[in-house]
Amino acid sequence: MTNRSYELRNENGRNKFKKFFDEFEYRLNSKDRISRFTSFNLFKFLYPSRVTNSKAEKTLLFKLDILIGLYFLMLCWSKSVDTNAYTSAYVSGMKEDLKMVKNDYVYTSSITGVGAIIFQIPFMYILPRYPAHFVLPIMDLGWTWFTFACYRANSLADFRAYRFIANSFGGAYYPVSQYILGSWYGPDEISSRVFLFFCGQLLGGVTSGLLQARIFKSLNMIHGLAGWRWMFIIDAIAISLPTCFLGFFLIPGTPDKCYSLFLTDEEIKIARARAKRFAINNPKGKLPKFFSWSNWKKLFLSPFFWILCVFDTVSWNNMTAFSGSYTLWLKSLNKYSVVKVNNLSTLPAALGFAYVALCSFGSDFFRCKWAFIFFSNMMNAVSCIILIKWDVSSSAKWFAFLTTYFSVSASPCLWSIINDFLRFDPQLKAMTWIAIYSFSQSTYSWIPTLTWKTVESPKFRTGYIASLCFTLVYACWSIVVLFFYKRNEKNHSVDNGIILYNDDPENKQEIPAFVSQYLELKDDGYYYLRESNKLEYSEEISKE
């Protein structure tokens, strides 16, 4: 990287308490970390090109937002519509047609989720080795076919079998998508792009209810098929199938294995240079043997793995937004028609757009993900407390239900932090992503069966108490993660363009020898590689 700037930073006099909460203290040097408070312009915020001042880099980012961001929005939307179709179908006649009783609703969700957990494990091996623009659409085709098959279910066992297989094909799209996003975007760019991904999830929550309402009204018993059956047919053919085929052409893979009809060779080179600038290591050459003990030792003996496992697990289990409680409460009021229930069910997800946008853009703008994770969990805690009490005014109850999507809003920040933690080793990144996601999702398969029992509908007191506990742990754990994140970044400070020393006599740390040997101070106050050293600097500096 010929443009890499290095900041020589003296640690003497550092305010430890104040700086502890500065998340990006060691992640970006002062040159890369240009203040965003002087003037705010959304276009400059999304496409800053602050280091190279390159129009080509801005063009690359814009193209990536179209190719990756909008595609994942569509993919997540189609998955979310299919997933939410289960709740919409349940309150639209499927419960009666399939003779679902007692806790069959929550048990079916848990059973079908097991397929996703089991069949995403092979992606530990697949992710860094095979091009994502083939892997993801092929898996999506399987999801589409078995979503379509759900309309044929004549018993609960049939339905569970179809959903189990569909989820088996769809299980990897979360970690695969985040793996791809983390390969292209910088640390203060990624949350606002993960926002697009979650927009798809929220859009699915909104459109699923509206689609089911329209389908139930227009197609119920047409050709002898109930409205809920038409929902699965339309989901598969009109929504999921087109998304599958678009994936083959839009997904550019990762910078190291980029196969794109829309990116030029120059833009691919810029993407690879950006990855170096942001210290993102993508697969190069031959990867270590997957089954070697050193790989698995790195995974399971690393404190980061267990810290991130807890982090992701509490994020999965605090999500009151996806419990279906709001829709079941609406139905229990017995004053809304099926169409009205489906229409009203979209309100929390619609408001969720604002909550997710606040956390996603705010965390990138302020470069402070942990604070927005903490804030969103405090808001979710208020919602849970109101619903635990239950005997409150109608307006308070509506407020609580309409703020449940704060339980989701921190997810872009969470996933961005995980991506940043794992950026140094592509094999370990794939293994860790799948491992923590599988573990977290597995807890989400059995915890709801204990806490969100359908027989407790619509109050779900146990569920809200459990969610409150997970929410409080989630908020507090963000501080723990911040500590380990900063320690990790300090250990990699040179990769981030920051050279540390300390001239305090009691804690003296010399200026590293490579500064005078390989670097030269320019007029802007930062160090750059001498022209004669650009071929050999990489190995020498990395050793430091």
XYZ file of C-alpha atoms in Angstrom:
544
model
C 0.000 0.000 0.000
C 1.802 3.101 -1.206
C -0.632 5.516 0.459
C -0.481 4.011 3.951
C 0.040 6.660 6.604
C 1.396 5.887 10.066
C 0.801 7.924 13.189
C 3.536 7.937 15.833
C 1.562 8.115 19.085
C 2.906 8.762 22.562
C 0.906 6.882 25.233
C 2.287 9.042 28.055
C -0.496 11.006 29.766
C -3.313 8.910 28.301
C -6.554 9.284 30.300
C -7.365 5.608 30.839
C -10.965 6.074 32.012
C -11.988 8.501 29.262
C -10.153 6.634 26.536
C -11.625 3.276 27.584
C -14.936 4.263 25.975
C -13.242 5.474 22.778
C -13.934 2.387 20.680
C -11.795 3.423 17.689
C -8.806 4.651 19.699
C -6.535 1.982 18.213
C -8.631 1.077 15.162
C -7.950 4.112 12.942
C -5.123 6.617 13.073
C -5.848 10.353 13.271
C -5.508 10.875 9.519
C -8.007 8.143 8.679
C -10.312 9.238 11.478
C -11.368 12.608 10.094
C -14.038 14.220 12.259
C -17.602 13.906 11.021
C -18.916 16.695 13.232
C -17.688 19.679 11.212
C -20.373 19.243 8.544
C -22.680 16.371 7.796
C -23.396 15.331 4.256
C -25.001 11.910 3.780
C -23.209 11.254 0.478
C -19.801 12.159 1.934
C -20.609 10.084 5.013
C -21.394 6.985 2.936
C -18.659 7.575 0.323
C -15.874 9.462 2.094
C -12.735 8.249 0.263
C -10.951 10.197 2.970
C -7.510 8.666 2.509
C -7.001 8.418 -1.236
C -9.367 11.198 -2.364
C -10.114 8.875 -5.235
C -13.252 9.231 -7.326
C -12.743 5.607 -8.379
C -12.983 4.477 -4.744
C -16.261 6.339 -4.304
C -17.553 4.696 -7.478
C -16.478 1.298 -6.150
C -18.336 1.853 -2.866
C -21.454 2.963 -4.731
C -21.336 -0.135 -6.936
C -20.815 -2.381 -3.912
C -23.861 -0.870 -2.236
C -25.912 -1.758 -5.308
C -24.424 -5.218 -5.860
C -24.029 -6.369 -2.261
C -26.162 -4.075 -0.132
C -29.310 -4.086 -2.240
C -28.975 -7.762 -3.153
C -28.742 -8.759 0.506
C -31.695 -6.482 1.192
C -33.709 -8.452 -1.371
C -32.402 -11.793 -0.116
C -33.148 -10.997 3.520
C -36.554 -9.630 2.527
C -37.489 -12.844 0.733
C -36.286 -14.945 3.684
C -38.126 -12.724 6.138
C -41.360 -12.889 4.151
C -41.099 -16.690 4.124
C -40.316 -16.811 7.841
C -43.054 -14.374 8.836
C -45.471 -16.262 6.603
C -45.521 -18.950 9.299
C -47.013 -16.571 11.891
C -49.334 -14.965 9.331
C -50.499 -18.381 8.124
C -51.008 -19.574 11.708
C -53.512 -16.780 12.458
C -55.102 -17.108 9.001
C -56.450 -20.637 9.146
C -53.415 -22.926 9.158
C -53.824 -23.610 12.880
C -57.257 -25.079 12.274
C -56.418 -26.838 8.981
C -53.392 -28.639 10.414
C -55.043 -29.200 13.798
C -52.345 -27.340 15.761
C -53.034 -27.310 19.511
C -51.377 -26.144 22.725
C -47.640 -25.480 22.109
C -47.511 -26.781 18.525
C -46.788 -23.253 17.269
C -43.556 -22.747 19.224
C -42.505 -26.416 18.915
C -42.779 -26.219 15.127
C -40.566 -23.109 15.067
C -37.955 -24.858 17.198
C -37.998 -28.150 15.275
C -37.651 -26.494 11.887
C -34.831 -24.279 13.197
C -32.704 -27.352 13.908
C -32.234 -27.883 10.165
C -30.524 -24.517 9.816
C -28.173 -25.279 12.708
C -27.055 -28.669 11.407
C -26.564 -27.786 7.757
C -24.668 -24.530 8.228
C -21.737 -26.336 9.903
C -20.143 -27.449 6.568
C -19.766 -23.769 5.698
C -16.818 -23.620 8.097
C -14.975 -25.383 5.285
C -16.857 -23.987 2.278
C -16.802 -20.241 3.028
C -13.123 -19.387 2.430
C -12.671 -21.975 -0.347
C -15.575 -21.688 -2.789
C -17.012 -18.618 -4.551
C -20.004 -17.208 -2.703
C -21.779 -16.162 -5.918
C -22.360 -19.876 -6.622
C -22.800 -21.226 -3.096
C -25.429 -18.785 -1.842
C -27.818 -18.879 -4.854
C -27.645 -22.693 -5.041
C -28.631 -22.950 -1.383
C -31.338 -20.378 -2.032
C -32.836 -22.564 -4.756
C -33.286 -25.364 -2.217
C -34.943 -22.953 0.201
C -37.313 -21.777 -2.544
C -38.379 -25.261 -3.587
C -39.279 -26.423 -0.083
C -40.989 -23.125 0.765
C -43.183 -23.806 -2.261
C -43.763 -27.369 -1.001
C -45.280 -26.050 2.250
C -48.544 -25.346 0.430
C -49.001 -29.114 -0.022
C -48.868 -29.906 3.701
C -51.916 -31.892 4.781
C -50.745 -32.553 8.319
C -48.518 -30.898 10.899
C -45.862 -33.588 10.319
C -45.773 -32.746 6.589
C -45.446 -29.056 7.301
C -42.645 -29.573 9.811
C -40.736 -31.763 7.349
C -40.952 -29.164 4.557
C -39.932 -26.306 6.852
C -37.071 -28.347 8.319
C -35.565 -28.952 4.868
C -36.199 -25.369 3.743
C -34.388 -24.048 6.815
C -31.536 -26.486 6.164
C -30.935 -24.772 2.826
C -31.444 -21.286 4.256
C -29.385 -21.658 7.411
C -26.105 -20.348 6.034
C -27.298 -17.126 4.448
C -26.802 -15.077 7.647
C -23.119 -15.971 8.255
C -22.289 -16.108 4.523
C -23.713 -12.631 3.937
C -21.842 -11.192 6.923
C -18.632 -12.905 5.807
C -18.975 -11.202 2.410
C -19.838 -7.776 3.860
C -16.876 -7.949 6.230
C -14.541 -8.611 3.301
C -15.429 -5.399 1.424
C -16.223 -2.650 3.945
C -14.174 -0.730 6.491
C -14.889 -0.588 10.247
C -16.809 2.704 10.104
C -18.663 1.789 6.895
C -20.029 -1.654 7.611
C -22.843 -1.001 10.120
C -24.648 1.313 7.704
C -24.397 -1.448 5.053
C -25.613 -4.168 7.410
C -28.552 -1.791 7.871
C -29.570 -2.592 4.284
C -29.498 -6.283 5.174
C -31.764 -5.691 8.155
C -34.006 -3.440 6.097
C -34.804 -6.598 4.150
C -35.708 -8.400 7.362
C -37.931 -5.544 8.516
C -39.467 -5.144 5.081
C -40.337 -8.825 5.213
C -42.049 -8.270 8.557
C -44.101 -5.445 7.049
C -44.967 -7.002 3.695
C -45.681 -10.480 5.038
C -48.699 -9.292 6.989
C -49.906 -7.069 4.160
C -49.442 -9.841 1.585
C -51.238 -12.383 3.735
C -54.092 -9.950 4.300
C -54.418 -9.318 0.558
C -54.033 -12.992 -0.357
C -56.541 -14.097 2.246
C -59.012 -11.521 0.972
C -58.479 -12.208 -2.756
C -57.467 -15.877 -3.078
C -58.930 -17.702 -0.100
C -60.463 -20.957 -1.422
C -59.681 -20.088 -5.053
C -59.123 -23.448 -6.795
C -59.923 -25.041 -3.446
C -56.782 -23.673 -1.729
C -56.910 -21.807 1.578
C -55.391 -18.332 1.678
C -52.448 -19.425 3.834
C -51.485 -22.022 1.184
C -51.439 -19.350 -1.505
C -49.026 -17.388 0.673
C -46.338 -20.055 0.396
C -46.908 -20.462 -3.350
C -46.536 -16.740 -4.006
C -43.555 -16.423 -1.641
C -41.651 -19.117 -3.525
C -42.499 -18.280 -7.147
C -42.849 -14.497 -7.129
C -40.319 -13.533 -4.433
C -37.681 -16.180 -3.653
C -37.103 -17.605 -7.136
C -36.176 -14.275 -8.841
C -33.815 -13.511 -5.946
C -32.028 -16.843 -6.520
C -31.249 -16.068 -10.145
C -30.145 -12.496 -9.414
C -27.601 -13.856 -6.936
C -25.644 -15.671 -9.663
C -25.012 -12.330 -11.405
C -24.888 -9.740 -8.610
C -22.783 -11.269 -5.823
C -19.143 -10.316 -6.553
C -17.633 -12.839 -4.117
C -14.810 -11.381 -1.999
C -11.980 -9.071 -3.131
C -9.502 -11.953 -3.355
C -11.942 -14.127 -5.359
C -13.916 -11.551 -7.264
C -15.990 -12.630 -10.256
C -18.156 -9.710 -11.296
C -19.690 -8.492 -14.521
C -20.011 -5.020 -13.038
C -16.648 -4.272 -11.379
C -13.647 -3.279 -13.486
C -10.161 -4.685 -12.932
C -9.112 -1.324 -11.522
C -11.976 -1.343 -9.020
C -11.069 -4.856 -7.891
C -7.482 -3.651 -7.301
C -8.833 -0.724 -5.277
C -10.959 -3.128 -3.217
C -7.897 -5.238 -2.437
C -5.942 -2.119 -1.488
C -8.779 -1.034 0.795
C -8.720 -4.433 2.491
C -5.010 -3.908 3.237
C -5.671 -0.402 4.521
C -8.353 -1.696 6.887
C -6.192 -4.698 7.915
C -8.741 -7.159 6.511
C -7.033 -10.427 5.585
C -8.897 -12.294 2.860
C -7.847 -15.802 1.710
C -4.576 -15.816 -0.232
C -2.970 -18.924 -1.605
C -3.362 -22.264 0.102
C -5.348 -22.305 3.321
C -4.259 -24.402 6.312
C -5.712 -27.896 6.537
C -9.228 -27.666 7.868
C -8.950 -30.614 10.245
C -5.556 -29.664 11.658
C -5.438 -29.368 15.455
C -3.903 -25.886 15.229
C -7.072 -24.564 13.565
C -9.392 -25.963 16.195
C -7.077 -24.971 19.031
C -7.178 -21.375 17.781
C -10.949 -21.557 17.727
C -11.820 -23.151 21.052
C -8.895 -21.918 23.149
C -9.300 -18.304 22.109
C -11.070 -16.136 24.715
C -12.562 -14.138 21.829
C -14.574 -17.159 20.682
C -16.332 -17.564 24.032
C -16.814 -13.822 24.475
C -18.458 -13.563 21.067
C -20.501 -16.713 21.718
C -22.086 -15.115 24.772
C -22.525 -11.846 22.872
C -24.376 -13.483 19.980
C -26.388 -15.834 22.210
C -27.892 -13.054 24.320
C -28.673 -11.095 21.155
C -30.702 -14.016 19.777
C -32.661 -14.598 22.959
C -33.624 -11.025 23.804
C -35.656 -10.647 20.601
C -39.250 -10.077 21.637
C -39.858 -8.762 18.114
C -39.929 -12.260 16.589
C -41.906 -14.017 19.304
C -45.208 -13.525 17.483
C -46.668 -12.202 20.759
C -47.912 -8.944 19.279
C -49.880 -10.660 16.501
C -51.314 -13.225 18.918
C -52.317 -10.390 21.289
C -54.145 -8.619 18.463
C -56.053 -11.790 17.666
C -56.916 -12.337 21.341
C -58.702 -8.973 21.477
C -61.449 -10.439 19.259
C -62.267 -7.058 17.765
C -60.242 -7.231 14.523
C -60.906 -9.297 11.408
C -58.222 -11.626 10.005
C -57.382 -8.982 7.392
C -57.134 -6.237 10.045
C -54.921 -8.391 12.302
C -52.514 -9.024 9.414
C -52.434 -5.335 8.516
C -51.844 -4.180 12.110
C -49.152 -6.827 12.586
C -46.858 -4.789 10.334
C -46.641 -1.740 12.643
C -43.699 -2.810 14.906
C -41.587 -3.863 11.909
C -42.386 -0.579 10.135
C -41.154 1.380 13.165
C -38.203 -0.999 13.345
C -36.748 0.688 10.249
C -36.194 3.854 12.276
C -34.715 1.975 15.248
C -32.278 -0.022 13.111
C -31.313 3.059 11.073
C -30.619 5.016 14.268
C -28.245 2.348 15.597
C -26.618 1.487 12.260
C -25.887 5.000 11.003
C -25.284 6.345 14.492
C -22.648 3.722 15.279
C -20.769 4.461 12.034
C -21.103 8.235 12.382
C -19.950 8.342 16.016
C -17.654 5.308 15.590
C -19.142 3.886 18.755
C -21.015 0.612 18.305
C -21.038 -0.438 21.954
C -23.000 2.683 23.002
C -25.818 1.997 20.546
C -25.940 -1.643 21.629
C -26.303 -0.449 25.228
C -28.953 2.150 24.342
C -31.107 -0.209 22.266
C -31.087 -2.798 25.038
C -32.187 -0.241 27.611
C -35.137 0.646 25.369
C -35.981 -3.034 24.985
C -35.768 -3.456 28.767
C -38.438 -0.754 29.222
C -40.679 -2.583 26.718
C -40.212 -5.905 28.541
C -40.933 -4.387 31.974
C -44.234 -2.922 30.751
C -45.318 -6.221 29.203
C -44.297 -8.205 32.291
C -46.578 -6.001 34.383
C -49.269 -6.351 31.653
C -52.060 -4.692 33.656
C -51.257 -1.243 32.335
C -53.107 1.290 30.251
C -53.838 0.479 26.612
C -51.507 3.246 25.420
C -48.638 1.876 27.545
C -49.180 -1.590 26.118
C -49.205 -0.265 22.559
C -45.986 1.662 23.298
C -44.352 -1.522 24.609
C -45.346 -3.603 21.581
C -44.358 -0.877 19.131
C -40.856 -0.633 20.645
C -40.126 -4.374 20.614
C -37.947 -3.932 17.522
C -35.332 -2.215 19.667
C -34.433 -5.823 20.490
C -33.312 -6.147 16.844
C -31.839 -2.705 16.241
C -28.411 -3.444 17.741
C -27.753 -6.420 15.449
C -25.880 -4.468 12.724
C -23.527 -3.130 15.416
C -23.078 -6.615 16.891
C -22.259 -8.201 13.542
C -19.889 -5.376 12.613
C -17.919 -5.903 15.827
C -17.732 -9.656 15.206
C -16.465 -9.044 11.662
C -13.795 -6.684 12.983
C -12.669 -9.185 15.620
C -12.251 -11.927 13.019
C -10.697 -10.042 10.097
C -7.115 -11.266 10.578
C -7.522 -14.955 9.705
C -9.981 -15.936 6.915
C -10.112 -19.626 7.901
C -10.626 -18.827 11.565
C -13.160 -16.179 10.565
C -15.299 -18.744 8.707
C -15.020 -21.306 11.496
C -15.814 -18.792 14.238
C -18.728 -17.198 12.381
C -20.418 -20.556 11.825
C -19.566 -21.881 15.298
C -20.928 -18.925 17.256
C -23.926 -18.598 14.963
C -24.735 -22.311 15.255
C -24.372 -22.225 19.026
C -26.504 -19.084 19.376
C -29.170 -20.374 17.021
C -29.258 -23.724 18.811
C -30.152 -21.969 22.057
C -32.906 -20.160 20.163
C -34.326 -23.563 19.225
C -34.986 -24.702 22.802
C -35.146 -21.600 24.992
C -38.399 -20.331 23.379
C -40.031 -23.723 24.019
C -39.491 -23.075 27.739
C -40.168 -19.337 27.821
C -42.629 -18.573 24.991
C -45.158 -21.354 25.457
C -48.175 -20.808 23.240
C -50.522 -21.749 26.086
C -49.402 -18.556 27.869
C -50.626 -16.437 24.967
C -51.177 -13.527 24.847
C -49.434 -12.481 28.104
C -46.222 -14.546 27.733
C -45.005 -13.405 31.159
C -42.232 -16.020 31.271
C -41.064 -14.998 27.811
C -40.793 -11.311 28.681
C -38.982 -12.053 31.953
C -36.456 -14.188 30.056
C -36.054 -11.504 27.382
C -35.487 -8.859 30.063
C -32.720 -10.977 31.622
C -31.026 -11.537 28.265
C -31.392 -7.843 27.418
C -29.667 -6.701 30.617
C -26.839 -9.205 30.104
C -26.544 -8.051 26.473
C -26.182 -4.412 27.562
C -23.571 -5.189 30.216
C -21.700 -7.631 27.974
C -21.178 -4.853 25.413
C -18.775 -3.269 27.936
C -16.909 -6.578 28.311
C -16.645 -6.896 24.532
C -15.404 -3.296 24.296
C -12.540 -4.124 26.678
C -11.393 -7.161 24.682
C -11.980 -5.424 21.348
C -9.712 -2.533 22.309
C -7.059 -4.882 23.664
C -7.132 -6.771 20.368
C -6.863 -3.583 18.325
C -3.983 -2.311 20.443
C -2.111 -5.552 19.722
C -2.672 -4.871 16.001
C -2.154 -1.117 16.170
C 0.624 -1.122 13.555
C -1.679 -2.885 11.092
C -4.103 -0.024 11.727
C -1.493 2.652 11.011
C -0.690 3.507 14.651
C 2.846 3.137 16.050
C 2.827 3.303 19.838
C 5.584 4.373 22.207
C 5.741 5.782 25.728
C 8.328 8.247 27.026
C 7.146 7.981 30.640
C 10.284 6.979 32.637
C 8.270 4.431 34.660
C 6.591 2.771 31.662
C 9.155 3.514 29.019
C 8.519 2.021 25.601
C 11.000 2.908 22.876
C 10.034 4.030 19.408
C 10.300 0.873 17.254
C 13.471 0.616 15.173
C 11.582 0.173 11.891
C 10.338 3.795 12.085
C 13.764 5.260 11.315
C 14.727 2.327 9.109
C 11.746 2.184 6.748
C 9.597 5.292 7.240
C 9.953 9.003 6.617
C 8.044 11.925 8.119
C 6.084 14.011 5.618
C 4.798 17.574 5.885
C 1.333 16.438 7.036
C 2.845 15.064 10.266
C 2.469 11.358 9.381
C 5.001 8.728 8.453
C 5.078 6.989 5.079
C 7.194 4.246 3.553
C 10.285 5.296 1.742
C 10.157 4.457 -1.945
C 13.151 2.131 -1.614
C 11.475 0.109 1.158
C 8.015 -0.537 -0.273
C 8.744 -4.103 -1.326
C 10.153 -5.284 1.991
C 8.211 -3.290 4.582
C 5.317 -5.691 5.009
C 7.107 -8.556 6.738
C 9.323 -6.335 8.878
C 6.537 -4.110 10.219
C 4.240 -7.080 10.854
C 6.891 -8.599 13.127
C 6.685 -5.537 15.363
